[in-house]
Every structure is written in structure tokens, then in C-alpha cells.
Backbone as a printed PyTorch tensor [residue, N CA C, xyz], in Angstrom:
tensor([[[100.5150,  70.7670,  70.3380],
         [101.6330,  69.8690,  70.6010],
         [102.2580,  70.2240,  71.9480]],

        [[102.6220,  69.2140,  72.7060],
         [103.2350,  69.4240,  74.0160],
         [104.7510,  69.3290,  73.9170]],

        [[105.4340,  69.9800,  74.8550],
         [106.8910,  69.9390,  74.9430],
         [107.3030,  69.3400,  76.2750]],

        [[108.1280,  68.2730,  76.2480],
         [108.6490,  67.6620,  77.4720],
         [109.9760,  68.3350,  77.7950]],

        [[110.0580,  68.9980,  78.9500],
         [111.2240,  69.8140,  79.2880],
         [112.3040,  69.0590,  80.0480]],

        [[111.9540,  67.9800,  80.7700],
         [112.9310,  67.3070,  81.6290],
         [112.9790,  65.8030,  81.3630]],

        [[112.8290,  65.4330,  80.1050],
         [112.8780,  64.0220,  79.7790],
         [111.5420,  63.3440,  79.9910]],

        [[111.5310,  62.0420,  79.7990],
         [110.2800,  61.2920,  79.8070],
         [109.5970,  61.2800,  81.1680]],

        [[110.3690,  61.4860,  82.2440],
         [109.7820,  61.4770,  83.5880],
         [109.4550,  62.8820,  84.0960]],

        [[109.7190,  63.8760,  83.2910],
         [109.4680,  65.2460,  83.7310],
         [108.0850,  65.7250,  83.3390]],

        [[107.7650,  66.9350,  83.7740],
         [106.4940,  67.5380,  83.4130],
         [106.5070,  67.9590,  81.9540]],

        [[105.3320,  68.3190,  81.4350],
         [105.2640,  68.7670,  80.0550],
         [104.3930,  70.0100,  79.9750]],

        [[104.5820,  70.7290,  78.8820],
         [103.8360,  71.9590,  78.6670],
         [103.1220,  71.8820,  77.3300]],

        [[101.8170,  72.0770,  77.3450],
         [101.0520,  72.0320,  76.1110],
         [ 99.9020,  71.0530,  76.1920]],

        [[ 99.3790,  70.6630,  75.0250],
         [ 98.1940,  69.8080,  74.9660],
         [ 98.5330,  68.4570,  74.3650]],

        [[ 98.1030,  67.4070,  75.0380],
         [ 98.2090,  66.0430,  74.5250],
         [ 96.8120,  65.4450,  74.5640]],

        [[ 96.2100,  65.3080,  73.3980],
         [ 94.8460,  64.7890,  73.3670],
         [ 93.9020,  65.7090,  74.1220]],

        [[ 93.2790,  65.1720,  75.1610],
         [ 92.3270,  65.9590,  75.9490],
         [ 92.9310,  66.4490,  77.2620]],

        [[ 94.2800,  66.4000,  77.3580],
         [ 94.9600,  66.8060,  78.5990],
         [ 95.8900,  67.9850,  78.3180]],

        [[ 95.9130,  68.9410,  79.2350],
         [ 96.8150,  70.0910,  79.1550],
         [ 97.8120,  69.9980,  80.2980]],

        [[ 99.1000,  70.1920,  79.9920],
         [100.1340,  70.2060,  81.0270],
         [100.7600,  71.5790,  81.1330]],

        [[101.2950,  71.8870,  82.3030],
         [101.9390,  73.1810,  82.4970],
         [102.6440,  73.2310,  83.8300]],

        [[103.1050,  74.4230,  84.1850],
         [103.8080,  74.6220,  85.4450],
         [103.3280,  75.9130,  86.0670]],

        [[102.9280,  75.8540,  87.3280],
         [102.4350,  77.0240,  88.0520],
         [103.2380,  77.1940,  89.3310]],

        [[104.0180,  78.2670,  89.3970],
         [104.8510,  78.5550,  90.5610],
         [105.7440,  77.3740,  90.9480]],

        [[106.3390,  76.7470,  89.9040],
         [107.2770,  75.6660,  90.1440],
         [106.6520,  74.3020,  90.3170]],

        [[105.3220,  74.2040,  90.2080],
         [104.6290,  72.9260,  90.3910],
         [104.0680,  72.4720,  89.0530]],

        [[104.4660,  71.2600,  88.6110],
         [103.9190,  70.7000,  87.3810],
         [102.4820,  70.2620,  87.6090]],

        [[101.6320,  70.4570,  86.6020],
         [100.2370,  70.0440,  86.7430],
         [ 99.7160,  69.5120,  85.4100]],

        [[ 98.6380,  68.7370,  85.5030],
         [ 97.8910,  68.3020,  84.3300],
         [ 96.4130,  68.5310,  84.6060]],

        [[ 95.6810,  68.9310,  83.5870],
         [ 94.2360,  69.0730,  83.7400],
         [ 93.5780,  68.7370,  82.4110]],

        [[ 92.3380,  68.3340,  82.4940],
         [ 91.6110,  67.9980,  81.2770],
         [ 91.1170,  69.2660,  80.6050]],

        [[ 90.8980,  69.1760,  79.3060],
         [ 90.3580,  70.3130,  78.5820],
         [ 88.9700,  70.6440,  79.1140]],

        [[ 88.6610,  71.9080,  79.2610],
         [ 87.3240,  72.2650,  79.7490],
         [ 86.2580,  71.9100,  78.7270]],

        [[ 85.1230,  71.4920,  79.2290],
         [ 83.9980,  71.1950,  78.3540],
         [ 83.2120,  72.4740,  78.0910]],

        [[ 82.8590,  72.6780,  76.8450],
         [ 82.0760,  73.8530,  76.4790],
         [ 80.6220,  73.6000,  76.8350]],

        [[ 80.0840,  74.4430,  77.7010],
         [ 78.6990,  74.2760,  78.1330],
         [ 77.7540,  74.9260,  77.1340]],

        [[ 76.7060,  74.2070,  76.7970],
         [ 75.6850,  74.7520,  75.9000],
         [ 74.4970,  75.2880,  76.6840]],

        [[ 74.5670,  75.1650,  78.0160],
         [ 73.4690,  75.6500,  78.8450],
         [ 73.6140,  77.1540,  79.0730]],

        [[ 72.5190,  77.8930,  79.0020],
         [ 72.5980,  79.3310,  79.2930],
         [ 72.9430,  79.5580,  80.7610]],

        [[ 73.6570,  80.6270,  81.0330],
         [ 74.0340,  80.9390,  82.4110],
         [ 72.7990,  81.2110,  83.2540]],

        [[ 72.8170,  80.7200,  84.4770],
         [ 71.7280,  81.0200,  85.3980],
         [ 71.8380,  82.4840,  85.8180]],

        [[ 70.7770,  82.9890,  86.4290],
         [ 70.7820,  84.3820,  86.8830],
         [ 71.9110,  84.6200,  87.8770]],

        [[ 72.1480,  83.6240,  88.7550],
         [ 73.2070,  83.7570,  89.7510],
         [ 74.5810,  83.7770,  89.0920]],

        [[ 74.7830,  82.9120,  88.0900],
         [ 76.0570,  82.8840,  87.3750],
         [ 76.2990,  84.1950,  86.6320]],

        [[ 75.2520,  84.6940,  85.9950],
         [ 75.3720,  85.9510,  85.2560],
         [ 75.7000,  87.1040,  86.2020]],

        [[ 75.0910,  87.0850,  87.3790],
         [ 75.3500,  88.1260,  88.3750],
         [ 76.7970,  88.0640,  88.8650]],

        [[ 77.2830,  86.8410,  89.1040],
         [ 78.6570,  86.6810,  89.5790],
         [ 79.6620,  87.1370,  88.5220]],

        [[ 79.3810,  86.8340,  87.2670],
         [ 80.2740,  87.2610,  86.1900],
         [ 80.3030,  88.7820,  86.0700]],

        [[ 79.1510,  89.4010,  86.2890],
         [ 79.0790,  90.8540,  86.2250],
         [ 79.8490,  91.4880,  87.3840]],

        [[ 79.7520,  90.8820,  88.5710],
         [ 80.5350,  91.3680,  89.7180],
         [ 82.0310,  91.2530,  89.4220]],

        [[ 82.4140,  90.1140,  88.8540],
         [ 83.8210,  89.8840,  88.5180],
         [ 84.3140,  90.9420,  87.5350]],

        [[ 83.5180,  91.2020,  86.5010],
         [ 83.9100,  92.1830,  85.4910],
         [ 84.0210,  93.5800,  86.0930]],

        [[ 83.1160,  93.9090,  87.0150],
         [ 83.1400,  95.2210,  87.6680],
         [ 84.4150,  95.3960,  88.4840]],

        [[ 84.7800,  94.3680,  89.2390],
         [ 85.9790,  94.4340,  90.0750],
         [ 87.2430,  94.4820,  89.2200]],

        [[ 87.3080,  93.6570,  88.1930],
         [ 88.4840,  93.6390,  87.3180],
         [ 88.6830,  95.0040,  86.6640]],

        [[ 87.6020,  95.6040,  86.1800],
         [ 87.7040,  96.9140,  85.5390],
         [ 88.2330,  97.9630,  86.5130]],

        [[ 87.8640,  97.8320,  87.7900],
         [ 88.2990,  98.7980,  88.8010],
         [ 89.7580,  98.5920,  89.1980]],

        [[ 90.1770,  97.3410,  89.3440],
         [ 91.5150,  97.0500,  89.8610],
         [ 92.6150,  96.9890,  88.8030]],

        [[ 92.2620,  96.6510,  87.5750],
         [ 93.2950,  96.4300,  86.5570],
         [ 94.2310,  97.6230,  86.3670]],

        [[ 93.7260,  98.8660,  86.3620],
         [ 94.6480,  99.9930,  86.1710],
         [ 95.6810, 100.1480,  87.2890]],

        [[ 95.4150,  99.5730,  88.4620],
         [ 96.3750,  99.6720,  89.5740],
         [ 96.9400,  98.2960,  89.9240]],

        [[ 97.0520,  97.4360,  88.9230],
         [ 97.5040,  96.0620,  89.1790],
         [ 98.9100,  96.0210,  89.7770]],

        [[ 99.7850,  96.9480,  89.3760],
         [101.1370,  96.9650,  89.9430],
         [101.0940,  97.3050,  91.4310]],

        [[100.2200,  98.2330,  91.7990],
         [100.0700,  98.5970,  93.2100],
         [ 99.4600,  97.4410,  93.9990]],

        [[ 98.5150,  96.7330,  93.3990],
         [ 97.9030,  95.5650,  94.0370],
         [ 98.9490,  94.4740,  94.2640]],

        [[ 99.8230,  94.2630,  93.2860],
         [100.8750,  93.2500,  93.4260],
         [101.7560,  93.5460,  94.6300]],

        [[102.0910,  94.8040,  94.8240],
         [102.8880,  95.1820,  95.9910],
         [102.0500,  95.1090,  97.2630]],

        [[100.8290,  95.6090,  97.1930],
         [ 99.9910,  95.6900,  98.3840],
         [ 99.5670,  94.3460,  98.9410]],

        [[ 99.4240,  93.3510,  98.0740],
         [ 99.0070,  92.0080,  98.4990],
         [100.1670,  91.0210,  98.4000]],

        [[101.3900,  91.4970,  98.5530],
         [102.5640,  90.6390,  98.3850],
         [102.6500,  89.5270,  99.4210]],

        [[101.9260,  89.6560, 100.5240],
         [101.9880,  88.6260, 101.5680],
         [101.1580,  87.3920, 101.2270]],

        [[100.4000,  87.4550, 100.1320],
         [ 99.5860,  86.3100,  99.7130],
         [100.4990,  85.1390,  99.3650]],

        [[100.1630,  83.9630,  99.8660],
         [100.9670,  82.7680,  99.6020],
         [100.1070,  81.6850,  98.9610]],

        [[100.7540,  80.6120,  98.5410],
         [100.0330,  79.5040,  97.9370],
         [ 99.8100,  79.7280,  96.4580]],

        [[ 98.7660,  79.1100,  95.9330],
         [ 98.5160,  79.1510,  94.4950],
         [ 97.9480,  80.4900,  94.0400]],

        [[ 97.3370,  81.2430,  94.9520],
         [ 96.7160,  82.5030,  94.5530],
         [ 97.7610,  83.5880,  94.2880]],

        [[ 97.4970,  84.4240,  93.3080],
         [ 98.3300,  85.5910,  93.0540],
         [ 97.7780,  86.7660,  93.8570]],

        [[ 98.5750,  87.8320,  94.0320],
         [ 98.0490,  89.0140,  94.7090],
         [ 96.7700,  89.5450,  94.0680]],

        [[ 96.7240,  89.5590,  92.7360],
         [ 95.5260,  90.0650,  92.0690],
         [ 94.3340,  89.1510,  92.3280]],

        [[ 94.5470,  87.8300,  92.3080],
         [ 93.4700,  86.8870,  92.6360],
         [ 92.8840,  87.2020,  93.9960]],

        [[ 93.7630,  87.4060,  94.9860],
         [ 93.3200,  87.6690,  96.3510],
         [ 92.5430,  88.9730,  96.4340]],

        [[ 93.0250,  90.0000,  95.7410],
         [ 92.3450,  91.2940,  95.7610],
         [ 90.9800,  91.2160,  95.0880]],

        [[ 90.9070,  90.5110,  93.9760],
         [ 89.6280,  90.3530,  93.2840],
         [ 88.6350,  89.6200,  94.1740]],

        [[ 89.0730,  88.5460,  94.8020],
         [ 88.2020,  87.7710,  95.6910],
         [ 87.6560,  88.6430,  96.8180]],

        [[ 88.5300,  89.4230,  97.4560],
         [ 88.0890,  90.2970,  98.5510],
         [ 87.0460,  91.3010,  98.0600]],

        [[ 87.3200,  91.9670,  96.9440],
         [ 86.4340,  93.0360,  96.4930],
         [ 85.0930,  92.5170,  95.9900]],

        [[ 85.0770,  91.3160,  95.4100],
         [ 83.7960,  90.7220,  95.0210],
         [ 82.9450,  90.4680,  96.2580]],

        [[ 83.5660,  89.9920,  97.3270],
         [ 82.8300,  89.6620,  98.5520],
         [ 82.4390,  90.8920,  99.3670]],

        [[ 83.3130,  91.9090,  99.3850],
         [ 83.1430,  93.0060, 100.3410],
         [ 82.8420,  94.3790,  99.7410]],

        [[ 83.2260,  94.6130,  98.4960],
         [ 83.2020,  95.9920,  98.0000],
         [ 82.1740,  96.2770,  96.9120]],

        [[ 81.3910,  95.2840,  96.5250],
         [ 80.3710,  95.4920,  95.4990],
         [ 79.1610,  96.1880,  96.1140]],

        [[ 78.6610,  97.2020,  95.4210],
         [ 77.4500,  97.9070,  95.8480],
         [ 76.4490,  97.9120,  94.6960]],

        [[ 75.1800,  98.1700,  95.0330],
         [ 74.1510,  98.2300,  94.0090],
         [ 73.5860,  96.8680,  93.6660]],

        [[ 72.7410,  96.8470,  92.6450],
         [ 72.1030,  95.6080,  92.2010],
         [ 72.3560,  95.4260,  90.7120]],

        [[ 72.3130,  94.1700,  90.2780],
         [ 72.5350,  93.8680,  88.8680],
         [ 71.4590,  94.5460,  88.0200]],

        [[ 71.7840,  95.0420,  86.8410],
         [ 73.1270,  95.0090,  86.2370],
         [ 73.9610,  96.2620,  86.5380]],

        [[ 73.5210,  97.0610,  87.5100],
         [ 74.2010,  98.3310,  87.8110],
         [ 75.1240,  98.2090,  89.0200]],

        [[ 75.9870,  97.2300,  89.0370],
         [ 76.9270,  97.0820,  90.1450],
         [ 77.9640,  98.2100,  90.1150]],

        [[ 78.3490,  98.6680,  91.3020],
         [ 79.4130,  99.6610,  91.4340],
         [ 80.3500,  99.2150,  92.5550]],

        [[ 81.4270,  99.9450,  92.7260],
         [ 82.3830,  99.6850,  93.8010],
         [ 82.1580, 100.6930,  94.9270]],

        [[ 82.0170, 100.1940,  96.1540],
         [ 81.9020, 101.0590,  97.3270],
         [ 83.3150, 101.5000,  97.7180]],

        [[ 83.6640, 102.7670,  97.5210],
         [ 85.0440, 103.1930,  97.7910],
         [ 85.4730, 102.9960,  99.2380]],

        [[ 84.5240, 103.0510, 100.1640],
         [ 84.8860, 102.8900, 101.5760],
         [ 85.3330, 101.4770, 101.9040]],

        [[ 85.0480, 100.5220, 101.0050],
         [ 85.4260,  99.1260, 101.2430],
         [ 86.6570,  98.7110, 100.4400]],

        [[ 87.1680,  99.5990,  99.6190],
         [ 88.3320,  99.2680,  98.7920],
         [ 89.5780,  99.1440,  99.6670]],

        [[ 90.3310,  98.0680,  99.4450],
         [ 91.5790,  97.8230, 100.1780],
         [ 92.6600,  97.4800,  99.1500]],

        [[ 93.6060,  98.3930,  98.9370],
         [ 94.6350,  98.1310,  97.9280],
         [ 95.8940,  97.5060,  98.5140]],

        [[ 95.9720,  97.4060,  99.8450],
         [ 97.1060,  96.7150, 100.4680],
         [ 96.6550,  96.0760, 101.7690]],

        [[ 97.2790,  94.9650, 102.1150],
         [ 96.9920,  94.2680, 103.3650],
         [ 98.3110,  93.8950, 104.0290]],

        [[ 98.3750,  94.0520, 105.3410],
         [ 99.6020,  93.6850, 106.0300],
         [ 99.5130,  93.9140, 107.5180]],

        [[100.6500,  93.7060, 108.2020],
         [100.6340,  93.7020, 109.6600],
         [101.3090,  94.9030, 110.3030]],

        [[101.8380,  95.8410, 109.5150],
         [102.3580,  97.0390, 110.1620],
         [101.2130,  98.0360, 110.3420]],

        [[101.3510,  98.9410, 111.2910],
         [100.2620,  99.8570, 111.6330],
         [ 99.8950, 100.7460, 110.4480]],

        [[ 98.5930, 100.9350, 110.2780],
         [ 98.1140, 101.8090, 109.2190],
         [ 98.1240, 103.2640, 109.6470]],

        [[ 97.4580, 104.1010, 108.8550],
         [ 97.4330, 105.5360, 109.1290],
         [ 96.4460, 105.8540, 110.2500]],

        [[ 96.8720, 106.6780, 111.1760],
         [ 95.9990, 107.1620, 112.2460],
         [ 95.4390, 108.5270, 111.8520]],

        [[ 94.1250, 108.6830, 112.0710],
         [ 93.4440, 109.9620, 111.8400],
         [ 93.8010, 110.5950, 110.4970]],

        [[ 93.7330, 109.8420, 109.4000],
         [ 94.0760, 110.4290, 108.1060],
         [ 93.0110, 111.4260, 107.6540]],

        [[ 93.4250, 112.4300, 106.9260],
         [ 92.4950, 113.4180, 106.3940],
         [ 93.0490, 113.9970, 105.1050]],

        [[ 92.1550, 114.5450, 104.2940],
         [ 92.5660, 115.1730, 103.0410],
         [ 91.8630, 116.5160, 102.8920]],

        [[ 92.5350, 117.4400, 102.2230],
         [ 91.9100, 118.7090, 101.8660],
         [ 92.5510, 119.2250, 100.5900]],

        [[ 91.7690, 120.0040,  99.8410],
         [ 92.2670, 120.5710,  98.5930],
         [ 91.9330, 122.0580,  98.5690]],

        [[ 92.9410, 122.8790,  98.7480],
         [ 92.7620, 124.3310,  98.7210],
         [ 93.5970, 124.9850,  97.6300]],

        [[ 94.6250, 124.2950,  97.1860],
         [ 95.4770, 124.7750,  96.0980],
         [ 95.0780, 124.0330,  94.8270]],

        [[ 94.9220, 124.7370,  93.6990],
         [ 94.4680, 124.0810,  92.4720],
         [ 95.2570, 122.8200,  92.1210]],

        [[ 94.4940, 121.7880,  91.7420],
         [ 95.0600, 120.5230,  91.2480],
         [ 96.0310, 119.8790,  92.2260]],

        [[ 95.6960, 119.9180,  93.5040],
         [ 96.5300, 119.2320,  94.4920],
         [ 95.6960, 118.8650,  95.7100]],

        [[ 96.1560, 117.8610,  96.4380],
         [ 95.5050, 117.4200,  97.6700],
         [ 96.5730, 117.2690,  98.7410]],

        [[ 96.2890, 117.7910,  99.9160],
         [ 97.1690, 117.5840, 101.0590],
         [ 96.6450, 116.4010, 101.8610]],

        [[ 97.4770, 115.3810, 102.0280],
         [ 97.1740, 114.2330, 102.8760],
         [ 97.8290, 114.4750, 104.2330]],

        [[ 97.0560, 114.3310, 105.3080],
         [ 97.6110, 114.4720, 106.6410],
         [ 97.2780, 113.2610, 107.4960]],

        [[ 98.1150, 112.9590, 108.4700],
         [ 97.8850, 111.8350, 109.3720],
         [ 98.6520, 112.0710, 110.6680]],

        [[ 98.2910, 111.3390, 111.6870],
         [ 98.9780, 111.4460, 112.9720],
         [100.1490, 110.4740, 112.9960]],

        [[101.3080, 110.9620, 113.3650],
         [102.4970, 110.1030, 113.4390],
         [102.3220, 109.0950, 114.5740]],

        [[102.2260, 107.8250, 114.2230],
         [102.0730, 106.7730, 115.2360],
         [103.3050, 105.8680, 115.2990]],

        [[104.4530, 106.4500, 115.0170],
         [105.7150, 105.7170, 115.1240],
         [105.8410, 105.0600, 116.5010]],

        [[106.2400, 103.7920, 116.5040],
         [106.4010, 103.0590, 117.7540],
         [105.1920, 102.2580, 118.1550]],

        [[104.0740, 102.4530, 117.4400],
         [102.8800, 101.6590, 117.7090],
         [102.9740, 100.3420, 116.9430]],

        [[102.9900,  99.2240, 117.6540],
         [103.1280,  97.9470, 116.9700],
         [104.4090,  97.9090, 116.1570]],

        [[104.2650,  97.6380, 114.8680],
         [105.4280,  97.5470, 113.9850],
         [105.6930,  98.8450, 113.2290]],

        [[105.0230,  99.9250, 113.6160],
         [105.1950, 101.1940, 112.9040],
         [106.5740, 101.7920, 113.1610]],

        [[107.2300, 102.1850, 112.0680],
         [108.5380, 102.8350, 112.1520],
         [108.4460, 104.2260, 111.5300]],

        [[109.2610, 105.1240, 112.0190],
         [109.2380, 106.4870, 111.5100],
         [109.6160, 106.5990, 110.0530]],

        [[110.4070, 105.6270, 109.5410],
         [110.8230, 105.6800, 108.1420],
         [109.9480, 104.8360, 107.2260]],

        [[108.8030, 104.3580, 107.7370],
         [107.8360, 103.7140, 106.8480],
         [107.4250, 104.7120, 105.7670]],

        [[107.1310, 104.1930, 104.5820],
         [106.8390, 105.0410, 103.4310],
         [105.3380, 105.1180, 103.1580]],

        [[104.8240, 106.3390, 103.0350],
         [103.4040, 106.5370, 102.7340],
         [103.1180, 106.2010, 101.2720]],

        [[101.9710, 105.5780, 101.0490],
         [101.4850, 105.2740,  99.7010],
         [100.1240, 105.9400,  99.5530]],

        [[ 99.9630, 106.7540,  98.5270],
         [ 98.7350, 107.5180,  98.3150],
         [ 98.0180, 107.0250,  97.0630]],

        [[ 96.6910, 107.0350,  97.1220],
         [ 95.8930, 106.6260,  95.9650],
         [ 94.6790, 107.5360,  95.8500]],

        [[ 94.4550, 108.0530,  94.6470],
         [ 93.3120, 108.9220,  94.3540],
         [ 92.6100, 108.3700,  93.1210]],

        [[ 91.2660, 108.3380,  93.1640],
         [ 90.5010, 107.8520,  92.0140],
         [ 89.4630, 108.8870,  91.6190]],

        [[ 89.4830, 109.2670,  90.3560],
         [ 88.5100, 110.1840,  89.7800],
         [ 87.4980, 109.3540,  89.0040]],

        [[ 86.3290, 109.1300,  89.6070],
         [ 85.3280, 108.2610,  88.9810],
         [ 84.7740, 108.8720,  87.7030]],

        [[ 84.6420, 110.1930,  87.6630],
         [ 84.0950, 110.8490,  86.4750],
         [ 84.9770, 110.6160,  85.2540]],

        [[ 86.2660, 110.5660,  85.4760],
         [ 87.2110, 110.3630,  84.3740],
         [ 87.7730, 108.9400,  84.3420]],

        [[ 87.4100, 108.1270,  85.3330],
         [ 87.9050, 106.7540,  85.4480],
         [ 89.4340, 106.7290,  85.4000]],

        [[ 90.0430, 107.6230,  86.1750],
         [ 91.5040, 107.7260,  86.2040],
         [ 92.0140, 107.6830,  87.6440]],

        [[ 93.1740, 107.0490,  87.8070],
         [ 93.8480, 106.9720,  89.0970],
         [ 95.0920, 107.8560,  89.0990]],

        [[ 95.4360, 108.3280,  90.2890],
         [ 96.7650, 108.8820,  90.5490],
         [ 97.2700, 108.1890,  91.8060]],

        [[ 98.4390, 107.5890,  91.7300],
         [ 99.0180, 106.9360,  92.9070],
         [100.4570, 107.3930,  93.0710]],

        [[100.9230, 107.3530,  94.2960],
         [102.3010, 107.7440,  94.5720],
         [102.8420, 106.8920,  95.7060]],

        [[103.8710, 106.1050,  95.3990],
         [104.5650, 105.3240,  96.4200],
         [105.7400, 106.1360,  96.9610]],

        [[106.1830, 105.7840,  98.1670],
         [107.2870, 106.5180,  98.8010],
         [107.0160, 108.0180,  98.8140]],

        [[105.7720, 108.3610,  99.1370],
         [105.3470, 109.7620,  99.0760],
         [105.9380, 110.5990, 100.1980]],

        [[106.0970, 110.0000, 101.3800],
         [106.6340, 110.7110, 102.5450],
         [106.8960, 109.6990, 103.6400]],

        [[107.6890, 110.0740, 104.6190],
         [107.9040, 109.2230, 105.7850],
         [106.6890, 109.2680, 106.7030]],

        [[106.4470, 108.1780, 107.4030],
         [105.3650, 108.1520, 108.3870],
         [105.5230, 109.3150, 109.3810]],

        [[106.7450, 109.5610, 109.7950],
         [107.0060, 110.6010, 110.7900],
         [106.7100, 112.0070, 110.2840]],

        [[106.5900, 112.1840, 108.9580],
         [106.3460, 113.5180, 108.3970],
         [104.9480, 114.0260, 108.7340]],

        [[103.9700, 113.1270, 108.7290],
         [102.6090, 113.5050, 109.0950],
         [101.8190, 114.2410, 108.0360]],

        [[102.4340, 114.5680, 106.9180],
         [101.7360, 115.3300, 105.8770],
         [102.5100, 115.2770, 104.5740]],

        [[101.7730, 115.3050, 103.4580],
         [102.4150, 115.3750, 102.1460],
         [101.4090, 115.9390, 101.1520]],

        [[101.9150, 116.6270, 100.1470],
         [101.0790, 117.2240,  99.1120],
         [101.1750, 116.3900,  97.8370]],

        [[100.0270, 116.0210,  97.2860],
         [ 99.9810, 115.2310,  96.0510],
         [ 99.4960, 116.1180,  94.9100]],

        [[100.3040, 116.2230,  93.8660],
         [ 99.9450, 117.0120,  92.6880],
         [ 99.1050, 116.1500,  91.7430]],

        [[ 98.0090, 116.7240,  91.2500],
         [ 97.0870, 116.0190,  90.3660],
         [ 97.0800, 116.6610,  88.9790]],

        [[ 96.5570, 115.9550,  87.9780],
         [ 96.4070, 116.5790,  86.6610],
         [ 95.4890, 117.8000,  86.7500]],

        [[ 95.7810, 118.8330,  85.9810],
         [ 94.9550, 120.0410,  85.9920],
         [ 93.5100, 119.7350,  85.6110]],

        [[ 93.3240, 118.6930,  84.8100],
         [ 91.9710, 118.3250,  84.3710],
         [ 91.0950, 117.8200,  85.5100]],

        [[ 91.6900, 117.5150,  86.6640],
         [ 90.9180, 117.0420,  87.8160],
         [ 90.2260, 118.1870,  88.5560]],

        [[ 90.5850, 119.4160,  88.2640],
         [ 90.0130, 120.5640,  88.9680],
         [ 88.4870, 120.5560,  88.8800]],

        [[ 87.8400, 120.6880,  90.0340],
         [ 86.3840, 120.6920,  90.0980],
         [ 85.7510, 119.3270,  90.2360]],

        [[ 86.5340, 118.2710,  90.0860],
         [ 86.0060, 116.9040,  90.1850],
         [ 86.0790, 116.3940,  91.6200]],

        [[ 85.1280, 115.5500,  91.9640],
         [ 85.1850, 114.8520,  93.2510],
         [ 86.0230, 113.5920,  93.0820]],

        [[ 86.9550, 113.3780,  93.9900],
         [ 87.8140, 112.1950,  93.9280],
         [ 87.7760, 111.4740,  95.2670]],

        [[ 88.0570, 110.1760,  95.2340],
         [ 88.1570, 109.3720,  96.4500],
         [ 89.6260, 109.1480,  96.7860]],

        [[ 89.9220, 109.1160,  98.0880],
         [ 91.3140, 109.0680,  98.5350],
         [ 91.5520, 107.9410,  99.5360]],

        [[ 92.6720, 107.2430,  99.3600],
         [ 93.1090, 106.1850, 100.2670],
         [ 94.5910, 106.3830, 100.5650]],

        [[ 95.0580, 105.7520, 101.6290],
         [ 96.4960, 105.7390, 101.8780],
         [ 96.8990, 104.4880, 102.6430]],

        [[ 98.1820, 104.1980, 102.5910],
         [ 98.7310, 103.0620, 103.3210],
         [100.1990, 103.3620, 103.6130]],

        [[100.8710, 102.3900, 104.2050],
         [102.3130, 102.4930, 104.4480],
         [102.9830, 101.1810, 104.0640]],

        [[104.2280, 101.2880, 103.6300],
         [105.0870, 100.1150, 103.4770],
         [106.3180, 100.3380, 104.3380]],

        [[106.9690,  99.2500, 104.7230],
         [108.2360,  99.3810, 105.4410],
         [109.2580, 100.0270, 104.5180]],

        [[110.3470, 100.5130, 105.0780],
         [111.3430, 101.2280, 104.2770],
         [111.9350, 100.3660, 103.1690]],

        [[111.9820,  99.0430, 103.3850],
         [112.5090,  98.1530, 102.3460],
         [111.4200,  97.6330, 101.4190]],

        [[110.1730,  98.0340, 101.6560],
         [109.0710,  97.6480, 100.7840],
         [108.5840,  96.2300, 100.9470]],

        [[109.0600,  95.5170, 101.9720],
         [108.7240,  94.1050, 102.1160],
         [107.5560,  93.8310, 103.0610]],

        [[107.1090,  94.8410, 103.7830],
         [105.9620,  94.6720, 104.6710],
         [104.9920,  95.8140, 104.4050]],

        [[103.7090,  95.4990, 104.5570],
         [102.6830,  96.4740, 104.2350],
         [101.7490,  96.7060, 105.4160]],

        [[101.1200,  97.8660, 105.4110],
         [ 99.9710,  98.1140, 106.2800],
         [ 98.7110,  97.8250, 105.4750]],

        [[ 97.5960,  97.6790, 106.1510],
         [ 96.3170,  97.5820, 105.4570],
         [ 95.8620,  98.9990, 105.1290]],

        [[ 95.5510,  99.2250, 103.8710],
         [ 95.1870, 100.5720, 103.4370],
         [ 93.8800, 101.0220, 104.0740]],

        [[ 93.7030, 102.3320, 104.1670],
         [ 92.4770, 102.8980, 104.7260],
         [ 91.8680, 103.8720, 103.7280]],

        [[ 90.5430, 103.8730, 103.6860],
         [ 89.8250, 104.8720, 102.8970],
         [ 89.7080, 106.1240, 103.7410]],

        [[ 90.0400, 107.2720, 103.1850],
         [ 89.9890, 108.5200, 103.9460],
         [ 88.6450, 109.2130, 103.7290]],

        [[ 88.4010, 109.6840, 102.5280],
         [ 87.1340, 110.3420, 102.2040],
         [ 87.1830, 110.7710, 100.7490]],

        [[ 86.0920, 111.3640, 100.3060],
         [ 86.1020, 112.0270,  99.0090],
         [ 86.3880, 113.5060,  99.2390]],

        [[ 86.8750, 114.1740,  98.2130],
         [ 87.1600, 115.6030,  98.3020],
         [ 87.0320, 116.1890,  96.9000]],

        [[ 86.5610, 117.4220,  96.8180],
         [ 86.4870, 118.1080,  95.5320],
         [ 87.8030, 118.8300,  95.2840]],

        [[ 88.3980, 118.5720,  94.1390],
         [ 89.7100, 119.1410,  93.8210],
         [ 89.5660, 120.6240,  93.4930]],

        [[ 90.3690, 121.4330,  94.1480],
         [ 90.3330, 122.8840,  93.9250],
         [ 90.8060, 123.2370,  92.5140]]])
């Protein structure tokens, strides 16, 4: 059953016969019910679905970070839609059915402020990683009070550690504490920056993998 929210001339939400009505980002829409296909998926369709599932599984645990990182996305697409589209096109590695994510192609934020210069990571103290970078304050839109965003992924455990507002751009270094269970594991590391008010982003960079001390 459909519900008319603004009288007979307004949009509606729900199903009327073979038509579905709703509202997306303030825009009323109508669409027909999808037809159920009885045809088996082609090899290409099956491959695309597998790529989609691989990307979704990778990004879903950091969906909140993706929402912030892709906040500049406009139009009908959501930040997560945009991130999924990018990673399907650019970050898939391997062949079906063994698709994986290439960590060097992962981008968790996109924007126009300067990213990290000469980023590096090392782990010498148990269950921690030191992130270092060159202070590039004054380059383009880079400000000294931009906030570092750190991301670490442990593929063996399929777990993320992320930290927003980790340090000022001008600091040039910050230590990230990890779970003790990460000791001895190889992890992948990325970083980015946001403006001090969180409204502008840099494009994130992949740094490298490192074995946690």
C-alpha cells in the first residue's frame, strides 16, 4: 500500500500496482517493479557481481570513514556508491573467482587539499606504528592545522584500525596504538588529511605494508 504525503498532487511512498514511489534526496520518483529474470547470469555478469561483492566486503567496515572521505560527491550518488564504483574499476586484482583488493590502489578519501608528502611507517615498539610525513604547510590548500587521518588493515584478521584527528599536519609524526593481537602480522597503511573543520579532504595515499612489532 502506498502513502500520499502531500495530498493528491504530491509524491507518494510505497507500491501501487506495478509502480513504486519514493523520495531520494528530496526528489520524488516513480519506477516500475523490476522484472525477475529467469535467464542465468552470463560469465561477465557473474564476474561483475563477484567484483562488487569483493569491494563491498572490503569497504563496509569503514563505511563511516568513506562517508567522510567522499563527502564532496554530489548528485544522486552517495559517498559509498562513488567509492564502490572507483574500487571496482581501479582496485580489483586477480582473476575470477579469486578477486582481491590491491592495497596500493585503495583510496578512502578524495579532495582538493594537499595530501601527505613523503609518508612512511615503521614499527619498532610492540603493537604500534609510527606514521611520519613531511610538513607541507602552505602548499596549495595545505594548512598547518589540517588533521591527519590514519588507516591500517590487517588482512590476516580482516580487521581495520582507523584514527581521525590523529595529529596536525605540522606535527610531521604520530604514533598509532594497535591491538596486541596484531603483533607479528603484516598490515597495510594509508593516510590522508582533512581541514580543521572536517569539511574538506585530501586524497588519501597508500604508504606501504609493515610487520607489527
